[in-house]
mmCIF file with all atom_site columns, C-alpha atoms in Angstrom:
data_model
loop_
_atom_site.group_PDB
_atom_site.id
_atom_site.type_symbol
_atom_site.label_atom_id
_atom_site.label_alt_id
_atom_site.label_comp_id
_atom_site.label_asym_id
_atom_site.label_entity_id
_atom_site.label_seq_id
_atom_site.pdbx_PDB_ins_code
_atom_site.Cartn_x
_atom_site.Cartn_y
_atom_site.Cartn_z
_atom_site.occupancy
_atom_site.B_iso_or_equiv
_atom_site.pdbx_formal_charge
_atom_site.auth_seq_id
_atom_site.auth_comp_id
_atom_site.auth_asym_id
_atom_site.auth_atom_id
_atom_site.pdbx_PDB_model_num
ATOM 1   C CA . UNK A 1 1   ? -12.224 4.007   1.965   1.00 0.00 ? 1376 UNK A CA 1
ATOM 2   C CA . UNK A 1 2   ? -13.630 7.334   3.047   1.00 0.00 ? 1377 UNK A CA 1
ATOM 3   C CA . UNK A 1 3   ? -11.188 9.091   0.484   1.00 0.00 ? 1378 UNK A CA 1
ATOM 4   C CA . UNK A 1 4   ? -12.724 6.595   -2.178  1.00 0.00 ? 1379 UNK A CA 1
ATOM 5   C CA . UNK A 1 5   ? -16.181 7.890   -1.276  1.00 0.00 ? 1380 UNK A CA 1
ATOM 6   C CA . UNK A 1 6   ? -15.119 11.292  -1.797  1.00 0.00 ? 1381 UNK A CA 1
ATOM 7   C CA . UNK A 1 7   ? -13.942 10.416  -5.242  1.00 0.00 ? 1382 UNK A CA 1
ATOM 8   C CA . UNK A 1 8   ? -16.955 8.374   -6.280  1.00 0.00 ? 1383 UNK A CA 1
ATOM 9   C CA . UNK A 1 9   ? -19.279 11.535  -5.378  1.00 0.00 ? 1384 UNK A CA 1
ATOM 10  C CA . UNK A 1 10  ? -17.010 13.536  -7.782  1.00 0.00 ? 1385 UNK A CA 1
ATOM 11  C CA . UNK A 1 11  ? -17.200 10.961  -10.517 1.00 0.00 ? 1386 UNK A CA 1
ATOM 12  C CA . UNK A 1 12  ? -21.254 11.042  -9.802  1.00 0.00 ? 1387 UNK A CA 1
ATOM 13  C CA . UNK A 1 13  ? -20.917 14.943  -10.458 1.00 0.00 ? 1388 UNK A CA 1
ATOM 14  C CA . UNK A 1 14  ? -18.780 14.420  -13.499 1.00 0.00 ? 1389 UNK A CA 1
ATOM 15  C CA . UNK A 1 15  ? -21.509 12.062  -14.851 1.00 0.00 ? 1390 UNK A CA 1
ATOM 16  C CA . UNK A 1 16  ? -24.273 14.283  -14.284 1.00 0.00 ? 1391 UNK A CA 1
ATOM 17  C CA . UNK A 1 17  ? -22.541 17.353  -16.131 1.00 0.00 ? 1392 UNK A CA 1
ATOM 18  C CA . UNK A 1 18  ? -22.021 14.913  -19.105 1.00 0.00 ? 1393 UNK A CA 1
ATOM 19  C CA . UNK A 1 19  ? -25.644 14.086  -19.128 1.00 0.00 ? 1394 UNK A CA 1
ATOM 20  C CA . UNK A 1 20  ? -26.464 17.650  -19.305 1.00 0.00 ? 1395 UNK A CA 1
ATOM 21  C CA . UNK A 1 21  ? -24.140 18.497  -21.792 1.00 0.00 ? 1396 UNK A CA 1
ATOM 22  C CA . UNK A 1 22  ? -25.448 15.433  -24.027 1.00 0.00 ? 1397 UNK A CA 1
ATOM 23  C CA . UNK A 1 23  ? -28.793 16.126  -23.358 1.00 0.00 ? 1398 UNK A CA 1
ATOM 24  C CA . UNK A 1 24  ? -28.310 19.892  -24.389 1.00 0.00 ? 1399 UNK A CA 1
ATOM 25  C CA . UNK A 1 25  ? -26.363 18.594  -27.382 1.00 0.00 ? 1400 UNK A CA 1
ATOM 26  C CA . UNK A 1 26  ? -23.714 21.015  -26.554 1.00 0.00 ? 1401 UNK A CA 1
ATOM 27  C CA . UNK A 1 27  ? -19.789 20.596  -27.090 1.00 0.00 ? 1402 UNK A CA 1
ATOM 28  C CA . UNK A 1 28  ? -20.334 17.380  -28.777 1.00 0.00 ? 1403 UNK A CA 1
ATOM 29  C CA . UNK A 1 29  ? -16.416 17.417  -29.608 1.00 0.00 ? 1404 UNK A CA 1
ATOM 30  C CA . UNK A 1 30  ? -15.603 16.766  -26.008 1.00 0.00 ? 1405 UNK A CA 1
ATOM 31  C CA . UNK A 1 31  ? -18.000 14.036  -25.297 1.00 0.00 ? 1406 UNK A CA 1
ATOM 32  C CA . UNK A 1 32  ? -15.518 11.220  -25.704 1.00 0.00 ? 1407 UNK A CA 1
ATOM 33  C CA . UNK A 1 33  ? -12.876 12.734  -23.671 1.00 0.00 ? 1408 UNK A CA 1
ATOM 34  C CA . UNK A 1 34  ? -15.155 13.474  -20.746 1.00 0.00 ? 1409 UNK A CA 1
ATOM 35  C CA . UNK A 1 35  ? -16.532 9.837   -20.946 1.00 0.00 ? 1410 UNK A CA 1
ATOM 36  C CA . UNK A 1 36  ? -13.148 8.289   -21.091 1.00 0.00 ? 1411 UNK A CA 1
ATOM 37  C CA . UNK A 1 37  ? -12.014 10.584  -18.138 1.00 0.00 ? 1412 UNK A CA 1
ATOM 38  C CA . UNK A 1 38  ? -15.122 9.256   -16.033 1.00 0.00 ? 1413 UNK A CA 1
ATOM 39  C CA . UNK A 1 39  ? -14.319 5.628   -16.966 1.00 0.00 ? 1414 UNK A CA 1
ATOM 40  C CA . UNK A 1 40  ? -10.705 6.105   -15.757 1.00 0.00 ? 1415 UNK A CA 1
ATOM 41  C CA . UNK A 1 41  ? -11.518 7.540   -12.631 1.00 0.00 ? 1416 UNK A CA 1
ATOM 42  C CA . UNK A 1 42  ? -13.947 4.428   -11.752 1.00 0.00 ? 1417 UNK A CA 1
ATOM 43  C CA . UNK A 1 43  ? -11.228 1.984   -12.944 1.00 0.00 ? 1418 UNK A CA 1
ATOM 44  C CA . UNK A 1 44  ? -8.624  3.688   -10.473 1.00 0.00 ? 1419 UNK A CA 1
ATOM 45  C CA . UNK A 1 45  ? -11.299 3.484   -7.578  1.00 0.00 ? 1420 UNK A CA 1
ATOM 46  C CA . UNK A 1 46  ? -11.909 -0.098  -8.355  1.00 0.00 ? 1421 UNK A CA 1
ATOM 47  C CA . UNK A 1 47  ? -8.067  -0.951  -8.509  1.00 0.00 ? 1422 UNK A CA 1
ATOM 48  C CA . UNK A 1 48  ? -7.749  0.693   -5.084  1.00 0.00 ? 1423 UNK A CA 1
ATOM 49  C CA . UNK A 1 49  ? -10.532 -0.952  -3.473  1.00 0.00 ? 1424 UNK A CA 1
ATOM 50  C CA . UNK A 1 50  ? -9.770  -4.414  -4.959  1.00 0.00 ? 1425 UNK A CA 1
ATOM 51  C CA . UNK A 1 51  ? -6.406  -4.449  -3.563  1.00 0.00 ? 1426 UNK A CA 1
ATOM 52  C CA . UNK A 1 52  ? -7.088  -3.030  -0.306  1.00 0.00 ? 1427 UNK A CA 1
ATOM 53  C CA . UNK A 1 53  ? -9.863  -5.668  0.286   1.00 0.00 ? 1428 UNK A CA 1
ATOM 54  C CA . UNK A 1 54  ? -7.794  -8.453  -1.027  1.00 0.00 ? 1429 UNK A CA 1
ATOM 55  C CA . UNK A 1 55  ? -4.699  -7.299  1.315   1.00 0.00 ? 1430 UNK A CA 1
ATOM 56  C CA . UNK A 1 56  ? -6.891  -7.508  4.257   1.00 0.00 ? 1431 UNK A CA 1
ATOM 57  C CA . UNK A 1 57  ? -8.578  -10.912 3.379   1.00 0.00 ? 1432 UNK A CA 1
ATOM 58  C CA . UNK A 1 58  ? -5.252  -12.360 2.757   1.00 0.00 ? 1433 UNK A CA 1
ATOM 59  C CA . UNK A 1 59  ? -3.711  -11.355 5.808   1.00 0.00 ? 1434 UNK A CA 1
ATOM 60  C CA . UNK A 1 60  ? -6.187  -13.391 8.011   1.00 0.00 ? 1435 UNK A CA 1
ATOM 61  C CA . UNK A 1 61  ? -8.530  -16.006 7.217   1.00 0.00 ? 1436 UNK A CA 1
ATOM 62  C CA . UNK A 1 62  ? -10.330 -14.741 10.503  1.00 0.00 ? 1437 UNK A CA 1
ATOM 63  C CA . UNK A 1 63  ? -12.023 -11.595 11.128  1.00 0.00 ? 1438 UNK A CA 1
ATOM 64  C CA . UNK A 1 64  ? -9.833  -8.854  12.721  1.00 0.00 ? 1439 UNK A CA 1
ATOM 65  C CA . UNK A 1 65  ? -11.379 -7.172  15.826  1.00 0.00 ? 1440 UNK A CA 1
ATOM 66  C CA . UNK A 1 66  ? -13.453 -4.157  15.091  1.00 0.00 ? 1441 UNK A CA 1
ATOM 67  C CA . UNK A 1 67  ? -12.682 -2.246  18.147  1.00 0.00 ? 1442 UNK A CA 1
ATOM 68  C CA . UNK A 1 68  ? -8.812  -2.189  17.646  1.00 0.00 ? 1443 UNK A CA 1
ATOM 69  C CA . UNK A 1 69  ? -5.782  -4.304  18.602  1.00 0.00 ? 1444 UNK A CA 1
ATOM 70  C CA . UNK A 1 70  ? -2.285  -4.040  20.154  1.00 0.00 ? 1445 UNK A CA 1
ATOM 71  C CA . UNK A 1 71  ? 0.816   -3.561  17.751  1.00 0.00 ? 1446 UNK A CA 1
ATOM 72  C CA . UNK A 1 72  ? 2.039   -7.207  18.696  1.00 0.00 ? 1447 UNK A CA 1
ATOM 73  C CA . UNK A 1 73  ? -1.288  -8.693  17.777  1.00 0.00 ? 1448 UNK A CA 1
ATOM 74  C CA . UNK A 1 74  ? -1.379  -7.161  14.267  1.00 0.00 ? 1449 UNK A CA 1
ATOM 75  C CA . UNK A 1 75  ? 2.563   -8.104  14.185  1.00 0.00 ? 1450 UNK A CA 1
ATOM 76  C CA . UNK A 1 76  ? 1.468   -11.841 15.105  1.00 0.00 ? 1451 UNK A CA 1
ATOM 77  C CA . UNK A 1 77  ? -1.250  -11.997 12.565  1.00 0.00 ? 1452 UNK A CA 1
ATOM 78  C CA . UNK A 1 78  ? 0.874   -10.282 9.696   1.00 0.00 ? 1453 UNK A CA 1
ATOM 79  C CA . UNK A 1 79  ? 3.916   -12.772 10.359  1.00 0.00 ? 1454 UNK A CA 1
ATOM 80  C CA . UNK A 1 80  ? 1.830   -15.996 9.698   1.00 0.00 ? 1455 UNK A CA 1
ATOM 81  C CA . UNK A 1 81  ? 0.016   -14.518 6.710   1.00 0.00 ? 1456 UNK A CA 1
ATOM 82  C CA . UNK A 1 82  ? 3.341   -13.349 5.244   1.00 0.00 ? 1457 UNK A CA 1
ATOM 83  C CA . UNK A 1 83  ? 4.918   -16.688 5.911   1.00 0.00 ? 1458 UNK A CA 1
ATOM 84  C CA . UNK A 1 84  ? 2.499   -18.003 3.741   1.00 0.00 ? 1459 UNK A CA 1
ATOM 85  C CA . UNK A 1 85  ? 3.050   -15.783 1.099   1.00 0.00 ? 1460 UNK A CA 1
ATOM 86  C CA . UNK A 1 86  ? 6.812   -16.324 1.327   1.00 0.00 ? 1461 UNK A CA 1
ATOM 87  C CA . UNK A 1 87  ? 6.226   -20.273 1.054   1.00 0.00 ? 1462 UNK A CA 1
ATOM 88  C CA . UNK A 1 88  ? 4.010   -19.648 -1.870  1.00 0.00 ? 1463 UNK A CA 1
ATOM 89  C CA . UNK A 1 89  ? 6.793   -17.705 -3.948  1.00 0.00 ? 1464 UNK A CA 1
ATOM 90  C CA . UNK A 1 90  ? 9.232   -20.672 -3.326  1.00 0.00 ? 1465 UNK A CA 1
ATOM 91  C CA . UNK A 1 91  ? 11.862  -17.796 -2.447  1.00 0.00 ? 1466 UNK A CA 1
ATOM 92  C CA . UNK A 1 92  ? 14.482  -18.235 0.205   1.00 0.00 ? 1467 UNK A CA 1
ATOM 93  C CA . UNK A 1 93  ? 13.320  -15.523 2.521   1.00 0.00 ? 1468 UNK A CA 1
ATOM 94  C CA . UNK A 1 94  ? 13.448  -14.725 6.190   1.00 0.00 ? 1469 UNK A CA 1
ATOM 95  C CA . UNK A 1 95  ? 11.238  -12.327 8.008   1.00 0.00 ? 1470 UNK A CA 1
ATOM 96  C CA . UNK A 1 96  ? 11.865  -10.431 10.966  1.00 0.00 ? 1471 UNK A CA 1
ATOM 97  C CA . UNK A 1 97  ? 9.862   -7.739  13.471  1.00 0.00 ? 1472 UNK A CA 1
ATOM 98  C CA . UNK A 1 98  ? 10.978  -5.758  16.240  1.00 0.00 ? 1473 UNK A CA 1
ATOM 99  C CA . UNK A 1 99  ? 8.932   -3.703  18.239  1.00 0.00 ? 1474 UNK A CA 1
ATOM 100 C CA . UNK A 1 100 ? 9.710   -0.990  21.018  1.00 0.00 ? 1475 UNK A CA 1
ATOM 101 C CA . UNK A 1 101 ? 6.451   -0.686  22.484  1.00 0.00 ? 1476 UNK A CA 1
ATOM 102 C CA . UNK A 1 102 ? 2.905   -2.414  22.278  1.00 0.00 ? 1477 UNK A CA 1
ATOM 103 C CA . UNK A 1 103 ? 0.793   0.388   21.716  1.00 0.00 ? 1478 UNK A CA 1
ATOM 104 C CA . UNK A 1 104 ? -3.169  0.193   21.163  1.00 0.00 ? 1479 UNK A CA 1
ATOM 105 C CA . UNK A 1 105 ? -4.461  1.619   17.862  1.00 0.00 ? 1480 UNK A CA 1
ATOM 106 C CA . UNK A 1 106 ? -8.126  1.648   16.521  1.00 0.00 ? 1481 UNK A CA 1
ATOM 107 C CA . UNK A 1 107 ? -6.764  1.960   13.038  1.00 0.00 ? 1482 UNK A CA 1
ATOM 108 C CA . UNK A 1 108 ? -5.231  -1.690  12.829  1.00 0.00 ? 1483 UNK A CA 1
ATOM 109 C CA . UNK A 1 109 ? -6.730  -2.180  9.143   1.00 0.00 ? 1484 UNK A CA 1
ATOM 110 C CA . UNK A 1 110 ? -4.898  0.520   7.816   1.00 0.00 ? 1485 UNK A CA 1
ATOM 111 C CA . UNK A 1 111 ? -1.560  -0.517  9.519   1.00 0.00 ? 1486 UNK A CA 1
ATOM 112 C CA . UNK A 1 112 ? -2.200  -3.856  8.491   1.00 0.00 ? 1487 UNK A CA 1
ATOM 113 C CA . UNK A 1 113 ? -2.620  -2.725  4.891   1.00 0.00 ? 1488 UNK A CA 1
ATOM 114 C CA . UNK A 1 114 ? 0.165   -0.447  4.871   1.00 0.00 ? 1489 UNK A CA 1
ATOM 115 C CA . UNK A 1 115 ? 2.472   -3.358  6.360   1.00 0.00 ? 1490 UNK A CA 1
ATOM 116 C CA . UNK A 1 116 ? 1.402   -5.954  3.977   1.00 0.00 ? 1491 UNK A CA 1
ATOM 117 C CA . UNK A 1 117 ? 1.789   -4.016  0.757   1.00 0.00 ? 1492 UNK A CA 1
ATOM 118 C CA . UNK A 1 118 ? 5.154   -3.025  1.680   1.00 0.00 ? 1493 UNK A CA 1
ATOM 119 C CA . UNK A 1 119 ? 6.237   -6.866  2.743   1.00 0.00 ? 1494 UNK A CA 1
ATOM 120 C CA . UNK A 1 120 ? 4.668   -7.932  -0.643  1.00 0.00 ? 1495 UNK A CA 1
ATOM 121 C CA . UNK A 1 121 ? 6.599   -5.328  -2.541  1.00 0.00 ? 1496 UNK A CA 1
ATOM 122 C CA . UNK A 1 122 ? 9.901   -6.719  -0.647  1.00 0.00 ? 1497 UNK A CA 1
ATOM 123 C CA . UNK A 1 123 ? 8.978   -10.446 -1.632  1.00 0.00 ? 1498 UNK A CA 1
ATOM 124 C CA . UNK A 1 124 ? 8.781   -9.161  -5.266  1.00 0.00 ? 1499 UNK A CA 1
ATOM 125 C CA . UNK A 1 125 ? 11.974  -7.399  -4.908  1.00 0.00 ? 1500 UNK A CA 1
ATOM 126 C CA . UNK A 1 126 ? 13.897  -10.389 -3.910  1.00 0.00 ? 1501 UNK A CA 1
ATOM 127 C CA . UNK A 1 127 ? 14.822  -12.664 -6.826  1.00 0.00 ? 1502 UNK A CA 1
ATOM 128 C CA . UNK A 1 128 ? 14.241  -16.460 -6.930  1.00 0.00 ? 1503 UNK A CA 1
ATOM 129 C CA . UNK A 1 129 ? 17.715  -17.291 -7.424  1.00 0.00 ? 1504 UNK A CA 1
ATOM 130 C CA . UNK A 1 130 ? 18.856  -15.161 -4.349  1.00 0.00 ? 1505 UNK A CA 1
ATOM 131 C CA . UNK A 1 131 ? 19.843  -17.327 -1.223  1.00 0.00 ? 1506 UNK A CA 1
ATOM 132 C CA . UNK A 1 132 ? 19.533  -15.613 2.184   1.00 0.00 ? 1507 UNK A CA 1
ATOM 133 C CA . UNK A 1 133 ? 16.914  -13.180 1.510   1.00 0.00 ? 1508 UNK A CA 1
ATOM 134 C CA . UNK A 1 134 ? 15.717  -11.127 4.233   1.00 0.00 ? 1509 UNK A CA 1
ATOM 135 C CA . UNK A 1 135 ? 12.855  -8.694  5.184   1.00 0.00 ? 1510 UNK A CA 1
ATOM 136 C CA . UNK A 1 136 ? 12.684  -6.656  8.399   1.00 0.00 ? 1511 UNK A CA 1
ATOM 137 C CA . UNK A 1 137 ? 10.046  -4.528  9.851   1.00 0.00 ? 1512 UNK A CA 1
ATOM 138 C CA . UNK A 1 138 ? 11.794  -2.483  12.820  1.00 0.00 ? 1513 UNK A CA 1
ATOM 139 C CA . UNK A 1 139 ? 9.643   -0.289  15.278  1.00 0.00 ? 1514 UNK A CA 1
ATOM 140 C CA . UNK A 1 140 ? 11.137  2.316   17.321  1.00 0.00 ? 1515 UNK A CA 1
ATOM 141 C CA . UNK A 1 141 ? 10.145  5.721   19.021  1.00 0.00 ? 1516 UNK A CA 1
ATOM 142 C CA . UNK A 1 142 ? 11.366  9.265   18.309  1.00 0.00 ? 1517 UNK A CA 1
ATOM 143 C CA . UNK A 1 143 ? 9.979   11.565  21.127  1.00 0.00 ? 1518 UNK A CA 1
ATOM 144 C CA . UNK A 1 144 ? 6.297   11.839  20.020  1.00 0.00 ? 1519 UNK A CA 1
ATOM 145 C CA . UNK A 1 145 ? 6.570   9.760   16.891  1.00 0.00 ? 1520 UNK A CA 1
ATOM 146 C CA . UNK A 1 146 ? 6.460   6.205   15.825  1.00 0.00 ? 1521 UNK A CA 1
ATOM 147 C CA . UNK A 1 147 ? 8.774   5.473   13.249  1.00 0.00 ? 1522 UNK A CA 1
ATOM 148 C CA . UNK A 1 148 ? 8.882   1.952   11.171  1.00 0.00 ? 1523 UNK A CA 1
ATOM 149 C CA . UNK A 1 149 ? 11.666  0.797   8.903   1.00 0.00 ? 1524 UNK A CA 1
ATOM 150 C CA . UNK A 1 150 ? 10.686  -1.905  6.311   1.00 0.00 ? 1525 UNK A CA 1
ATOM 151 C CA . UNK A 1 151 ? 13.962  -2.986  4.554   1.00 0.00 ? 1526 UNK A CA 1
ATOM 152 C CA . UNK A 1 152 ? 15.024  -5.872  2.141   1.00 0.00 ? 1527 UNK A CA 1
ATOM 153 C CA . UNK A 1 153 ? 18.017  -7.206  0.562   1.00 0.00 ? 1528 UNK A CA 1
ATOM 154 C CA . UNK A 1 154 ? 16.419  -7.316  -2.794  1.00 0.00 ? 1529 UNK A CA 1
ATOM 155 C CA . UNK A 1 155 ? 16.897  -5.998  -6.028  1.00 0.00 ? 1530 UNK A CA 1
ATOM 156 C CA . UNK A 1 156 ? 17.103  -2.266  -5.174  1.00 0.00 ? 1531 UNK A CA 1
ATOM 157 C CA . UNK A 1 157 ? 15.797  0.608   -7.061  1.00 0.00 ? 1532 UNK A CA 1
ATOM 158 C CA . UNK A 1 158 ? 17.876  2.786   -9.537  1.00 0.00 ? 1533 UNK A CA 1
ATOM 159 C CA . UNK A 1 159 ? 17.684  6.487   -9.756  1.00 0.00 ? 1534 UNK A CA 1
ATOM 160 C CA . UNK A 1 160 ? 14.467  6.616   -11.945 1.00 0.00 ? 1535 UNK A CA 1
ATOM 161 C CA . UNK A 1 161 ? 12.778  3.972   -9.959  1.00 0.00 ? 1536 UNK A CA 1
ATOM 162 C CA . UNK A 1 162 ? 13.364  6.051   -6.747  1.00 0.00 ? 1537 UNK A CA 1
ATOM 163 C CA . UNK A 1 163 ? 11.774  9.177   -8.367  1.00 0.00 ? 1538 UNK A CA 1
ATOM 164 C CA . UNK A 1 164 ? 8.499   7.253   -9.575  1.00 0.00 ? 1539 UNK A CA 1
ATOM 165 C CA . UNK A 1 165 ? 8.309   4.463   -6.711  1.00 0.00 ? 1540 UNK A CA 1
ATOM 166 C CA . UNK A 1 166 ? 5.045   5.812   -5.323  1.00 0.00 ? 1541 UNK A CA 1
ATOM 167 C CA . UNK A 1 167 ? 3.410   6.743   -8.565  1.00 0.00 ? 1542 UNK A CA 1
ATOM 168 C CA . UNK A 1 168 ? 0.358   4.746   -9.407  1.00 0.00 ? 1543 UNK A CA 1
ATOM 169 C CA . UNK A 1 169 ? 1.193   2.003   -11.846 1.00 0.00 ? 1544 UNK A CA 1
ATOM 170 C CA . UNK A 1 170 ? 4.923   2.175   -11.180 1.00 0.00 ? 1545 UNK A CA 1
ATOM 171 C CA . UNK A 1 171 ? 6.634   -1.399  -11.617 1.00 0.00 ? 1546 UNK A CA 1
ATOM 172 C CA . UNK A 1 172 ? 9.538   -3.122  -11.952 1.00 0.00 ? 1547 UNK A CA 1
ATOM 173 C CA . UNK A 1 173 ? 8.164   -6.439  -11.874 1.00 0.00 ? 1548 UNK A CA 1
ATOM 174 C CA . UNK A 1 174 ? 6.078   -7.704  -15.042 1.00 0.00 ? 1549 UNK A CA 1
ATOM 175 C CA . UNK A 1 175 ? 5.090   -11.334 -16.057 1.00 0.00 ? 1550 UNK A CA 1
ATOM 176 C CA . UNK A 1 176 ? 5.829   -10.842 -19.668 1.00 0.00 ? 1551 UNK A CA 1
ATOM 177 C CA . UNK A 1 177 ? 4.019   -14.013 -20.356 1.00 0.00 ? 1552 UNK A CA 1
ATOM 178 C CA . UNK A 1 178 ? 0.692   -12.771 -18.824 1.00 0.00 ? 1553 UNK A CA 1
ATOM 179 C CA . UNK A 1 179 ? 1.150   -9.130  -18.769 1.00 0.00 ? 1554 UNK A CA 1
ATOM 180 C CA . UNK A 1 180 ? 0.494   -8.874  -14.941 1.00 0.00 ? 1555 UNK A CA 1
ATOM 181 C CA . UNK A 1 181 ? 2.308   -6.006  -13.181 1.00 0.00 ? 1556 UNK A CA 1
ATOM 182 C CA . UNK A 1 182 ? 3.235   -7.471  -9.686  1.00 0.00 ? 1557 UNK A CA 1
ATOM 183 C CA . UNK A 1 183 ? 4.247   -4.481  -7.665  1.00 0.00 ? 1558 UNK A CA 1
ATOM 184 C CA . UNK A 1 184 ? 3.641   -0.912  -8.024  1.00 0.00 ? 1559 UNK A CA 1
ATOM 185 C CA . UNK A 1 185 ? 0.103   0.113   -6.850  1.00 0.00 ? 1560 UNK A CA 1
ATOM 186 C CA . UNK A 1 186 ? 0.323   -0.896  -3.322  1.00 0.00 ? 1561 UNK A CA 1
ATOM 187 C CA . UNK A 1 187 ? 3.052   1.666   -2.782  1.00 0.00 ? 1562 UNK A CA 1
ATOM 188 C CA . UNK A 1 188 ? 0.845   4.534   -3.811  1.00 0.00 ? 1563 UNK A CA 1
ATOM 189 C CA . UNK A 1 189 ? -1.647  3.168   -1.547  1.00 0.00 ? 1564 UNK A CA 1
ATOM 190 C CA . UNK A 1 190 ? 0.918   3.169   1.306   1.00 0.00 ? 1565 UNK A CA 1
ATOM 191 C CA . UNK A 1 191 ? 1.587   6.878   0.644   1.00 0.00 ? 1566 UNK A CA 1
ATOM 192 C CA . UNK A 1 192 ? -1.952  7.788   0.642   1.00 0.00 ? 1567 UNK A CA 1
ATOM 193 C CA . UNK A 1 193 ? -2.642  5.742   4.045   1.00 0.00 ? 1568 UNK A CA 1
ATOM 194 C CA . UNK A 1 194 ? 0.561   7.116   5.653   1.00 0.00 ? 1569 UNK A CA 1
ATOM 195 C CA . UNK A 1 195 ? -0.206  10.842  4.784   1.00 0.00 ? 1570 UNK A CA 1
ATOM 196 C CA . UNK A 1 196 ? -4.057  10.733  4.827   1.00 0.00 ? 1571 UNK A CA 1
ATOM 197 C CA . UNK A 1 197 ? -5.088  8.477   7.519   1.00 0.00 ? 1572 UNK A CA 1
ATOM 198 C CA . UNK A 1 198 ? -1.911  8.952   9.941   1.00 0.00 ? 1573 UNK A CA 1
ATOM 199 C CA . UNK A 1 199 ? -0.893  12.277  9.046   1.00 0.00 ? 1574 UNK A CA 1
ATOM 200 C CA . UNK A 1 200 ? 2.478   11.193  8.440   1.00 0.00 ? 1575 UNK A CA 1
ATOM 201 C CA . UNK A 1 201 ? 5.364   10.762  6.086   1.00 0.00 ? 1576 UNK A CA 1
ATOM 202 C CA . UNK A 1 202 ? 6.945   8.168   4.044   1.00 0.00 ? 1577 UNK A CA 1
ATOM 203 C CA . UNK A 1 203 ? 10.467  7.992   2.253   1.00 0.00 ? 1578 UNK A CA 1
ATOM 204 C CA . UNK A 1 204 ? 12.375  5.464   0.667   1.00 0.00 ? 1579 UNK A CA 1
ATOM 205 C CA . UNK A 1 205 ? 16.229  4.955   0.203   1.00 0.00 ? 1580 UNK A CA 1
ATOM 206 C CA . UNK A 1 206 ? 17.895  2.484   -1.908  1.00 0.00 ? 1581 UNK A CA 1
ATOM 207 C CA . UNK A 1 207 ? 20.995  0.945   -3.461  1.00 0.00 ? 1582 UNK A CA 1
ATOM 208 C CA . UNK A 1 208 ? 20.593  -0.819  -6.891  1.00 0.00 ? 1583 UNK A CA 1
ATOM 209 C CA . UNK A 1 209 ? 21.536  -4.381  -6.502  1.00 0.00 ? 1584 UNK A CA 1
ATOM 210 C CA . UNK A 1 210 ? 21.598  -4.370  -2.708  1.00 0.00 ? 1585 UNK A CA 1
ATOM 211 C CA . UNK A 1 211 ? 18.341  -3.316  -1.331  1.00 0.00 ? 1586 UNK A CA 1
ATOM 212 C CA . UNK A 1 212 ? 15.584  -1.085  -0.136  1.00 0.00 ? 1587 UNK A CA 1
ATOM 213 C CA . UNK A 1 213 ? 14.587  0.843   2.985   1.00 0.00 ? 1588 UNK A CA 1
ATOM 214 C CA . UNK A 1 214 ? 11.103  2.440   3.672   1.00 0.00 ? 1589 UNK A CA 1
ATOM 215 C CA . UNK A 1 215 ? 10.880  4.949   6.583   1.00 0.00 ? 1590 UNK A CA 1
ATOM 216 C CA . UNK A 1 216 ? 7.651   5.740   7.932   1.00 0.00 ? 1591 UNK A CA 1
ATOM 217 C CA . UNK A 1 217 ? 7.070   8.311   10.307  1.00 0.00 ? 1592 UNK A CA 1
ATOM 218 C CA . UNK A 1 218 ? 3.598   8.816   12.221  1.00 0.00 ? 1593 UNK A CA 1
ATOM 219 C CA . UNK A 1 219 ? 2.954   11.149  15.392  1.00 0.00 ? 1594 UNK A CA 1
ATOM 220 C CA . UNK A 1 220 ? 1.580   9.293   17.866  1.00 0.00 ? 1595 UNK A CA 1
ATOM 221 C CA . UNK A 1 221 ? -1.665  11.325  18.264  1.00 0.00 ? 1596 UNK A CA 1
ATOM 222 C CA . UNK A 1 222 ? -2.761  9.865   14.882  1.00 0.00 ? 1597 UNK A CA 1
ATOM 223 C CA . UNK A 1 223 ? -1.919  6.288   15.611  1.00 0.00 ? 1598 UNK A CA 1
ATOM 224 C CA . UNK A 1 224 ? -2.568  5.353   19.093  1.00 0.00 ? 1599 UNK A CA 1
ATOM 225 C CA . UNK A 1 225 ? -5.818  4.871   21.017  1.00 0.00 ? 1600 UNK A CA 1
ATOM 226 C CA . UNK A 1 226 ? -9.274  5.862   19.023  1.00 0.00 ? 1601 UNK A CA 1
ATOM 227 C CA . UNK A 1 227 ? -8.301  9.102   17.753  1.00 0.00 ? 1602 UNK A CA 1
ATOM 228 C CA . UNK A 1 228 ? -9.489  10.046  13.877  1.00 0.00 ? 1603 UNK A CA 1
#
């Protein structure tokens, strides 16, 4: 959200510069490209904000605690919300969580959004025809770091998919009747949250036809308590 505020300020600056150029009737050949660039930036911010807001609203029908939450509280809310998503998908999928410790965080909104996007990605990756689908979120500690592994036994990614999985707009699931892209933007948001809000790292490994594992490593100092 804060990052998008910065982006909005940049767009406002671009818009004012374009106004001055048009007002002075300079570089008329560039007006169209400049206007298109501004529109593209606004569209990207709108998509990111819409996805983030929708994700939080869909996770819980009641408001999350403003002051922060324990990990197990987050997991419990997420588990119930994702069970509803799985039921609506009409897929045979079981969801598993394991946590090594129950730490407190004031960044629960970001954590919830991160997990939701990854789980939704896994739900989309498991075909309707598959029996015994499973999605697991496993939490462990590695010295001064929290490690989260989100794994599924879905379709997996080929080499090209692995190289572009975090790119905005990347998708392997398209509804050809409606043109709707069902996955892709959420993963670029996950990467931004992990790196910019948690100072962490996210990586992915996958075997095409067998499944995918996302590994997230976050320093304790950036996720525990109320540190910013």
